[in-house]
Short mmCIF file of C-alpha atoms and ligand atoms in Angstrom, two decimals:
data_model
loop_
_atom_site.label_atom_id
_atom_site.label_comp_id
_atom_site.label_asym_id
_atom_site.label_seq_id
_atom_site.Cartn_x
_atom_site.Cartn_y
_atom_site.Cartn_z
CA MET A 174 -98.69 -55.94 200.32
CA LYS A 175 -102.40 -55.07 200.39
CA SER A 176 -104.60 -57.41 202.40
CA PHE A 177 -108.07 -57.53 203.92
CA LYS A 178 -106.53 -56.57 207.26
CA ASP A 179 -106.39 -52.93 206.03
CA VAL A 180 -110.16 -52.95 205.49
CA PHE A 181 -110.93 -55.00 208.60
CA GLU A 182 -109.15 -52.58 210.91
CA GLY A 183 -111.49 -49.79 209.82
CA TYR A 184 -114.45 -51.48 211.56
CA GLN A 185 -115.27 -52.30 215.16
CA TRP A 186 -117.41 -55.27 216.22
CA ASP A 187 -119.56 -53.25 218.67
CA GLU A 188 -120.08 -50.44 216.18
CA ILE A 189 -121.54 -52.92 213.65
CA LYS A 190 -123.69 -54.53 216.35
CA ASN A 191 -125.14 -51.11 217.27
CA LYS A 192 -125.76 -50.24 213.62
CA LEU A 193 -127.69 -53.47 213.11
CA GLU A 194 -129.99 -52.64 216.02
CA LYS A 195 -130.74 -49.19 214.62
CA VAL A 196 -131.76 -50.26 211.10
CA SER A 197 -135.43 -49.48 210.39
CA GLN A 198 -137.81 -51.27 208.01
CA ALA A 199 -137.72 -48.13 205.84
CA ASP A 200 -133.90 -48.50 205.59
CA VAL A 201 -134.36 -52.13 204.52
CA ARG A 202 -136.92 -51.23 201.82
CA CYS A 203 -134.69 -48.44 200.55
CA SER A 204 -131.72 -50.86 200.24
CA LEU A 205 -133.90 -53.47 198.53
CA GLN A 206 -134.73 -50.97 195.77
CA LYS A 207 -131.14 -49.90 195.11
CA ARG A 208 -129.50 -50.97 191.86
CA ASN A 209 -125.91 -51.38 193.03
CA LYS A 210 -125.87 -52.76 196.53
CA THR A 211 -122.97 -52.39 198.97
CA PRO A 212 -122.00 -54.32 202.14
CA HIS A 213 -123.91 -51.62 204.04
CA ASP A 214 -127.09 -52.62 202.20
CA PHE A 215 -126.21 -56.20 203.14
CA LEU A 216 -126.06 -55.03 206.76
CA ASN A 217 -129.60 -53.69 206.41
CA PHE A 218 -130.78 -57.04 204.98
CA LEU A 219 -129.24 -58.83 207.97
CA SER A 220 -130.81 -56.61 210.60
CA PRO A 221 -133.58 -57.64 213.00
CA ALA A 222 -135.79 -55.08 211.18
CA ALA A 223 -135.33 -57.00 207.89
CA SER A 224 -136.85 -60.13 209.44
CA HIS A 225 -140.25 -58.40 208.91
CA GLU A 226 -139.51 -58.18 205.16
CA LEU A 227 -138.57 -61.83 204.81
CA GLU A 228 -141.41 -62.77 202.47
CA LEU A 229 -140.43 -60.08 199.98
CA MET A 230 -136.75 -60.92 200.36
CA ALA A 231 -137.46 -64.61 199.70
CA LYS A 232 -139.34 -63.76 196.48
CA MET A 233 -136.49 -61.54 195.31
CA THR A 234 -133.97 -64.25 196.18
CA GLN A 235 -135.84 -66.86 194.17
CA ALA A 236 -136.11 -64.61 191.11
CA LEU A 237 -132.48 -63.41 191.24
CA THR A 238 -131.09 -66.92 191.67
CA GLN A 239 -133.13 -68.32 188.78
CA LYS A 240 -132.08 -65.42 186.55
CA ARG A 241 -128.36 -65.93 187.20
CA PHE A 242 -128.08 -69.71 187.78
CA GLY A 243 -131.22 -71.18 186.19
CA LYS A 244 -133.15 -73.91 187.98
CA THR A 245 -130.11 -76.02 188.77
CA ILE A 246 -128.31 -77.25 191.88
CA GLN A 247 -124.71 -78.39 191.66
CA LEU A 248 -124.06 -81.53 193.74
CA TYR A 249 -120.79 -82.48 195.40
CA ALA A 250 -119.52 -84.77 198.14
CA PRO A 251 -116.74 -84.34 200.68
CA LEU A 252 -113.89 -86.85 200.85
CA TYR A 253 -112.17 -86.73 204.24
CA LEU A 254 -108.47 -87.50 203.91
CA SER A 255 -107.40 -87.38 207.54
CA ASN A 256 -108.67 -86.52 211.01
CA GLU A 257 -105.16 -85.80 212.35
CA CYS A 258 -104.98 -82.28 213.73
CA GLN A 259 -102.43 -80.29 215.72
CA ASN A 260 -104.90 -77.57 216.70
CA ILE A 261 -107.27 -77.29 219.59
CA CYS A 262 -110.58 -75.89 218.37
CA THR A 263 -113.25 -76.09 221.04
CA TYR A 264 -116.05 -76.80 218.55
CA CYS A 265 -114.50 -79.59 216.45
CA GLY A 266 -114.41 -83.36 216.83
CA PHE A 267 -110.89 -83.50 215.30
CA SER A 268 -109.44 -81.23 218.01
CA LEU A 269 -106.01 -82.38 219.28
CA ASP A 270 -107.30 -82.80 222.83
CA ASN A 271 -110.00 -85.24 221.72
CA PRO A 272 -108.40 -88.61 222.67
CA LEU A 273 -109.73 -90.70 219.83
CA LYS A 274 -108.21 -92.89 217.16
CA ARG A 275 -106.70 -90.95 214.25
CA LYS A 276 -106.78 -92.00 210.63
CA THR A 277 -105.13 -90.82 207.40
CA LEU A 278 -106.04 -92.48 204.12
CA SER A 279 -103.33 -94.39 202.25
CA ASP A 280 -103.26 -94.23 198.44
CA THR A 281 -105.17 -97.48 198.20
CA GLU A 282 -107.76 -96.37 200.74
CA LEU A 283 -108.16 -93.05 198.94
CA MET A 284 -108.95 -94.83 195.70
CA VAL A 285 -111.42 -97.18 197.43
CA GLU A 286 -113.24 -94.15 198.87
CA ALA A 287 -113.12 -92.48 195.44
CA SER A 288 -114.63 -95.55 193.79
CA VAL A 289 -117.61 -95.39 196.18
CA LEU A 290 -118.12 -91.72 195.26
CA LYS A 291 -117.92 -92.60 191.57
CA SER A 292 -120.57 -95.27 192.10
CA MET A 293 -122.74 -92.46 193.52
CA GLU A 294 -122.05 -90.57 190.23
CA VAL A 295 -120.14 -87.86 192.08
CA ASN A 296 -117.99 -85.72 189.80
CA HIS A 297 -117.24 -82.84 192.12
CA VAL A 298 -115.24 -83.84 195.19
CA LEU A 299 -114.23 -81.68 198.15
CA LEU A 300 -111.05 -82.94 199.88
CA VAL A 301 -111.06 -82.22 203.62
CA SER A 302 -108.44 -82.72 206.32
CA GLY A 303 -107.41 -81.50 209.75
CA GLU A 304 -104.23 -79.44 210.18
CA ALA A 305 -101.23 -81.76 210.60
CA ASN A 306 -98.57 -80.50 208.21
CA LYS A 307 -96.12 -83.38 208.72
CA ILE A 308 -98.67 -86.09 208.00
CA VAL A 309 -101.04 -84.29 205.64
CA GLY A 310 -99.02 -81.45 204.13
CA VAL A 311 -98.73 -80.16 200.59
CA PRO A 312 -96.94 -83.27 199.20
CA TYR A 313 -99.81 -85.43 200.52
CA PHE A 314 -102.37 -83.15 198.85
CA GLN A 315 -100.40 -83.06 195.57
CA ASN A 316 -100.33 -86.83 195.50
CA ALA A 317 -104.04 -87.10 196.36
CA VAL A 318 -105.01 -84.64 193.61
CA ARG A 319 -102.82 -86.48 191.07
CA LEU A 320 -104.52 -89.77 191.95
CA LEU A 321 -108.04 -88.35 191.87
CA LYS A 322 -107.78 -85.97 188.92
CA PRO A 323 -108.45 -88.61 186.21
CA HIS A 324 -111.69 -89.59 187.97
CA PHE A 325 -113.34 -86.28 188.93
CA SER A 326 -114.08 -83.22 186.82
CA ASN A 327 -113.76 -80.85 189.75
CA ILE A 328 -111.55 -81.00 192.86
CA SER A 329 -111.91 -78.54 195.73
CA ILE A 330 -110.00 -78.49 199.01
CA GLU A 331 -110.83 -77.49 202.56
CA VAL A 332 -107.56 -77.96 204.44
CA GLN A 333 -105.22 -75.92 206.66
CA PRO A 334 -104.28 -72.39 205.50
CA LEU A 335 -101.24 -72.61 203.21
CA MET A 336 -98.66 -70.21 201.77
CA GLU A 337 -99.21 -68.55 198.39
CA GLU A 338 -96.56 -70.74 196.67
CA GLU A 339 -98.23 -73.85 198.07
CA TYR A 340 -101.60 -72.78 196.69
CA SER A 341 -99.88 -72.18 193.34
CA LEU A 342 -98.51 -75.74 193.37
CA LEU A 343 -101.96 -77.16 194.08
CA HIS A 344 -103.47 -74.94 191.41
CA GLU A 345 -100.99 -76.44 188.92
CA GLU A 346 -102.05 -79.94 190.00
CA GLY A 347 -105.65 -79.05 189.13
CA VAL A 348 -107.26 -77.82 192.35
CA HIS A 349 -110.22 -75.71 191.25
CA SER A 350 -111.50 -74.17 194.51
CA VAL A 351 -110.24 -73.56 198.02
CA LEU A 352 -112.57 -73.14 201.00
CA VAL A 353 -111.36 -71.42 204.15
CA TYR A 354 -113.61 -70.17 206.92
CA GLN A 355 -112.58 -67.50 209.37
CA GLU A 356 -114.92 -69.19 211.93
CA THR A 357 -115.44 -65.83 213.68
CA TYR A 358 -114.27 -62.29 212.93
CA HIS A 359 -114.52 -61.42 216.63
CA GLU A 360 -110.79 -61.05 217.20
CA ASP A 361 -110.98 -60.92 221.01
CA VAL A 362 -112.84 -64.22 221.45
CA TYR A 363 -111.16 -65.99 218.49
CA LYS A 364 -108.32 -66.99 220.81
CA GLU A 365 -110.74 -68.63 223.27
CA TYR A 366 -112.09 -70.91 220.54
CA HIS A 367 -108.58 -71.61 219.21
CA PRO A 368 -106.32 -71.84 222.27
CA LYS A 369 -103.54 -73.95 220.73
CA GLY A 370 -101.87 -74.57 217.39
CA LYS A 371 -101.30 -72.55 214.23
CA LYS A 372 -104.98 -71.78 213.92
CA SER A 373 -104.77 -69.55 216.99
CA ASN A 374 -103.10 -66.92 214.77
CA PHE A 375 -106.16 -64.84 213.83
CA HIS A 376 -104.39 -62.65 211.27
CA PHE A 377 -102.64 -65.49 209.44
CA ARG A 378 -106.07 -67.01 208.84
CA LEU A 379 -107.60 -63.64 207.95
CA ASP A 380 -104.94 -63.17 205.24
CA THR A 381 -105.46 -66.66 203.78
CA PRO A 382 -108.03 -65.74 201.10
CA ASP A 383 -105.59 -63.06 199.88
CA ARG A 384 -102.90 -65.73 199.46
CA ILE A 385 -105.41 -67.96 197.64
CA GLY A 386 -106.40 -65.06 195.37
CA ARG A 387 -102.79 -64.14 194.57
CA ALA A 388 -102.12 -67.79 193.65
CA GLY A 389 -104.83 -67.53 190.98
CA ILE A 390 -107.14 -70.20 192.39
CA HIS A 391 -110.33 -70.22 190.36
CA LYS A 392 -112.89 -70.12 193.17
CA ILE A 393 -112.59 -69.05 196.81
CA GLY A 394 -115.14 -70.17 199.41
CA LEU A 395 -115.70 -68.24 202.61
CA GLY A 396 -117.95 -68.51 205.64
CA VAL A 397 -118.19 -68.28 209.40
CA LEU A 398 -119.09 -70.98 211.87
CA LEU A 399 -122.63 -70.01 212.81
CA GLY A 400 -123.23 -70.54 216.50
CA LEU A 401 -119.95 -69.19 217.83
CA GLU A 402 -120.73 -65.46 217.96
CA ASP A 403 -123.52 -63.10 216.87
CA TRP A 404 -124.30 -64.38 213.35
CA ARG A 405 -125.36 -60.97 212.11
CA VAL A 406 -122.10 -59.23 213.00
CA ASP A 407 -119.94 -62.15 211.86
CA SER A 408 -121.80 -62.34 208.54
CA PHE A 409 -121.36 -58.61 207.94
CA PHE A 410 -117.58 -59.03 208.26
CA ASN A 411 -117.69 -62.08 206.00
CA ALA A 412 -119.52 -60.06 203.32
CA LEU A 413 -117.02 -57.22 203.76
CA HIS A 414 -114.27 -59.79 203.18
CA ILE A 415 -115.93 -61.12 200.01
CA ASP A 416 -116.52 -57.58 198.74
CA TYR A 417 -112.83 -56.72 199.19
CA LEU A 418 -111.67 -59.99 197.56
CA GLN A 419 -113.98 -59.59 194.56
CA LYS A 420 -112.48 -56.21 193.80
CA GLN A 421 -108.91 -57.35 194.44
CA TYR A 422 -109.03 -60.76 192.66
CA TRP A 423 -111.66 -60.04 190.05
CA LYS A 424 -110.79 -63.09 187.96
CA SER A 425 -111.75 -65.47 190.80
CA LYS A 426 -115.26 -66.61 191.66
CA PHE A 427 -116.63 -66.72 195.16
CA SER A 428 -118.90 -68.95 197.16
CA VAL A 429 -120.31 -68.74 200.64
CA SER A 430 -121.28 -71.57 202.98
CA PHE A 431 -123.31 -71.50 206.18
CA PRO A 432 -121.94 -74.11 208.57
CA ARG A 433 -124.11 -74.15 211.69
CA LEU A 434 -122.40 -75.68 214.70
CA ARG A 435 -123.36 -79.37 214.86
CA PRO A 436 -122.90 -81.96 217.61
CA ALA A 437 -119.60 -83.86 217.65
CA GLU A 438 -117.74 -85.86 220.26
CA GLY A 439 -116.26 -83.65 223.01
CA ILE A 440 -117.29 -80.22 221.68
CA ILE A 441 -118.98 -77.09 223.05
CA GLU A 442 -122.63 -76.11 222.74
CA PRO A 443 -123.50 -73.19 220.41
CA ASN A 444 -123.06 -69.80 222.05
CA PHE A 445 -125.69 -68.27 219.76
CA VAL A 446 -128.56 -70.36 218.48
CA MET A 447 -129.50 -69.62 214.91
CA GLU A 448 -133.06 -70.58 213.94
CA ASP A 449 -133.99 -71.81 210.45
CA LYS A 450 -135.74 -68.51 209.66
CA ASP A 451 -132.55 -66.63 210.60
CA LEU A 452 -130.56 -68.79 208.20
CA LEU A 453 -133.12 -68.15 205.47
CA GLN A 454 -132.80 -64.40 206.11
CA LEU A 455 -129.01 -64.67 205.88
CA ILE A 456 -129.16 -66.58 202.58
CA CYS A 457 -131.61 -64.02 201.14
CA ALA A 458 -129.35 -61.19 202.33
CA TYR A 459 -126.36 -62.65 200.48
CA ARG A 460 -128.28 -63.27 197.27
CA ILE A 461 -129.96 -59.86 197.13
CA TRP A 462 -126.66 -58.12 197.90
CA ASN A 463 -124.56 -60.18 195.48
CA GLU A 464 -126.15 -61.88 192.47
CA ASP A 465 -123.00 -63.73 191.39
CA LEU A 466 -122.19 -65.41 194.67
CA GLU A 467 -122.50 -69.20 194.72
CA ILE A 468 -124.44 -70.38 197.79
CA SER A 469 -123.63 -73.80 199.17
CA ILE A 470 -125.77 -75.77 201.64
CA SER A 471 -124.25 -78.77 203.38
CA THR A 472 -125.70 -81.84 205.08
CA ARG A 473 -125.33 -80.05 208.43
CA GLU A 474 -128.81 -78.73 207.66
CA ASN A 475 -131.94 -80.79 208.19
CA GLU A 476 -134.06 -82.39 205.45
CA THR A 477 -136.91 -79.90 205.63
CA PHE A 478 -134.63 -76.89 205.44
CA ARG A 479 -132.70 -78.38 202.51
CA ASN A 480 -135.87 -79.30 200.64
CA ASN A 481 -137.12 -75.71 200.93
CA ILE A 482 -133.84 -73.97 200.18
CA VAL A 483 -133.51 -75.62 196.74
CA SER A 484 -135.79 -72.92 195.32
CA LEU A 485 -134.70 -70.17 197.72
CA GLY A 486 -131.15 -69.24 196.82
CA ALA A 487 -129.03 -72.40 196.96
CA THR A 488 -126.75 -73.10 194.01
CA ALA A 489 -124.78 -76.06 195.41
CA MET A 490 -125.41 -78.87 197.88
CA SER A 491 -123.43 -81.70 199.32
CA ALA A 492 -125.18 -85.05 199.60
CA GLY A 493 -124.63 -88.52 201.01
CA SER A 494 -121.74 -87.02 203.00
CA LYS A 495 -119.47 -88.81 205.43
CA THR A 496 -117.36 -86.56 207.65
CA ASN A 497 -114.78 -89.13 208.72
CA PRO A 498 -111.75 -90.41 206.79
CA GLY A 499 -112.71 -93.74 205.27
CA GLY A 500 -116.37 -93.07 206.07
CA TYR A 501 -117.72 -94.25 202.71
CA SER A 502 -116.15 -97.70 202.87
CA VAL A 503 -112.66 -98.12 204.35
CA ASP A 504 -113.26 -97.30 208.04
CA LYS A 505 -116.87 -96.41 208.67
CA GLU A 506 -116.35 -96.15 212.44
CA SER A 507 -113.47 -93.63 212.42
CA LEU A 508 -113.82 -90.31 214.27
CA GLU A 509 -116.14 -87.91 212.43
CA GLN A 510 -115.73 -84.13 212.42
CA PHE A 511 -119.42 -83.51 213.12
CA GLU A 512 -122.72 -85.36 212.82
CA THR A 513 -124.56 -84.72 209.59
CA SER A 514 -128.26 -83.88 209.85
CA ASP A 515 -129.53 -84.76 206.37
CA GLU A 516 -128.53 -88.39 205.94
CA ARG A 517 -130.28 -89.02 202.63
CA SER A 518 -128.26 -90.62 199.86
CA MET A 519 -127.02 -88.78 196.77
CA GLU A 520 -129.77 -90.47 194.74
CA GLU A 521 -132.48 -89.40 197.21
CA ILE A 522 -131.22 -85.80 197.04
CA ARG A 523 -131.23 -85.91 193.24
CA ARG A 524 -134.85 -87.09 193.35
CA MET A 525 -135.80 -84.37 195.83
CA ILE A 526 -134.22 -81.68 193.60
CA ARG A 527 -136.04 -82.95 190.51
CA LYS A 528 -139.33 -83.05 192.42
CA ALA A 529 -138.82 -79.36 193.24
CA GLY A 530 -138.57 -78.68 189.49
CA TYR A 531 -134.79 -78.17 189.49
CA ASP A 532 -131.99 -80.05 187.74
CA PRO A 533 -129.32 -81.73 189.87
CA VAL A 534 -125.96 -80.98 188.19
CA MET A 535 -122.99 -83.21 188.85
CA LYS A 536 -120.40 -80.86 187.29
CA ASP A 537 -119.12 -77.39 188.21
CA TRP A 538 -120.84 -74.24 187.01
CA ASP A 539 -117.98 -73.53 184.63
CA SER A 540 -118.62 -76.78 182.79
CA VAL A 541 -122.35 -76.04 182.82
CA TYR A 542 -121.97 -72.55 181.40
CA SER A 543 -119.06 -73.21 179.04
CA GLY A 544 -121.52 -74.27 176.35
CA PHE A 545 -123.44 -70.97 176.44
S1 SF4 B 1440 -111.63 -77.08 212.96
FE1 SF4 B 1440 -109.97 -77.75 211.63
S2 SF4 B 1440 -108.14 -77.02 212.66
FE2 SF4 B 1440 -109.75 -77.02 214.21
S3 SF4 B 1440 -109.61 -78.99 215.23
FE3 SF4 B 1440 -111.08 -79.17 213.55
S4 SF4 B 1440 -109.89 -79.95 211.84
FE4 SF4 B 1440 -108.44 -79.13 213.34
#
């Protein structure tokens, strides 16, 4: 069965790193003018040389995003189901070796949390959990989706990698999108960040978006954890992955997120610091390379960055987020996955978006565009 592994094995980490160093500003300008852009143009946009073209790239990003998505930002909120996890990930507060109280929402607690989100006028909810198959496995997710479906127009999940049949079951229940991040495409160091548990299997995770695509899930979200390894090289592989998936599962839509490593109890410091201007360059690179890609910005980013990015490529934002199960109401003190940076409420974010001349949209793009 064809999978991204076949493409991935044709590239070497160090070879991409060297290529990035050798890109000239003339190469960047040449790629910017091309009509049909490839992942190799994306590589040019990511390069250190492209940082000198950032003003032009930002203007192009703004124009391309407005042309494809209008002046709108889709809003969503995460709903953490459980912080149980059987994996050790050195960068995550939910890691198995973090000796803190664990919590999984009961049906009643789930509905209490959901009612708080509804009071914030949230219609698009992202269900998140750690990886603990016996406690929060597919039956738990099926039940949660059944309970929430009548109350939200769009349900996405960000949970452990599942099998194709399991994604199909969740698709039938009404799951619209699945997010899965490779964290890093550096195969050699992947094991150091993931020393124990199912997540330590690099290739099982790498094949996950293929399983999601085969199951017919409507939208697939990818990303890397920025701060682990060289963001430029990791992002090139992430774009290569999206490029392959778009050709293979052409009926699905794709989104990309940019989680930058944030503080959490008991976790490592970033290995590579990514400045705000680097993140802006990365967002511009994705937009100029791929006009259809949805670009999501979470509350990991600070207020100033989020205010500015509304008109510079973002298509979706989370707001008012709590990253602990029960965080909205049921158990506000439970262990959180990471500290958010932008702590403004959903209403404050809506106001900020309107002030920037954009419309905050509480539904998914499909609902927005279905009337066109
Ligand atoms: S990143 Fe995911 S799998 Fe790893 S410890 Fe955190 S919740 Fe568990």
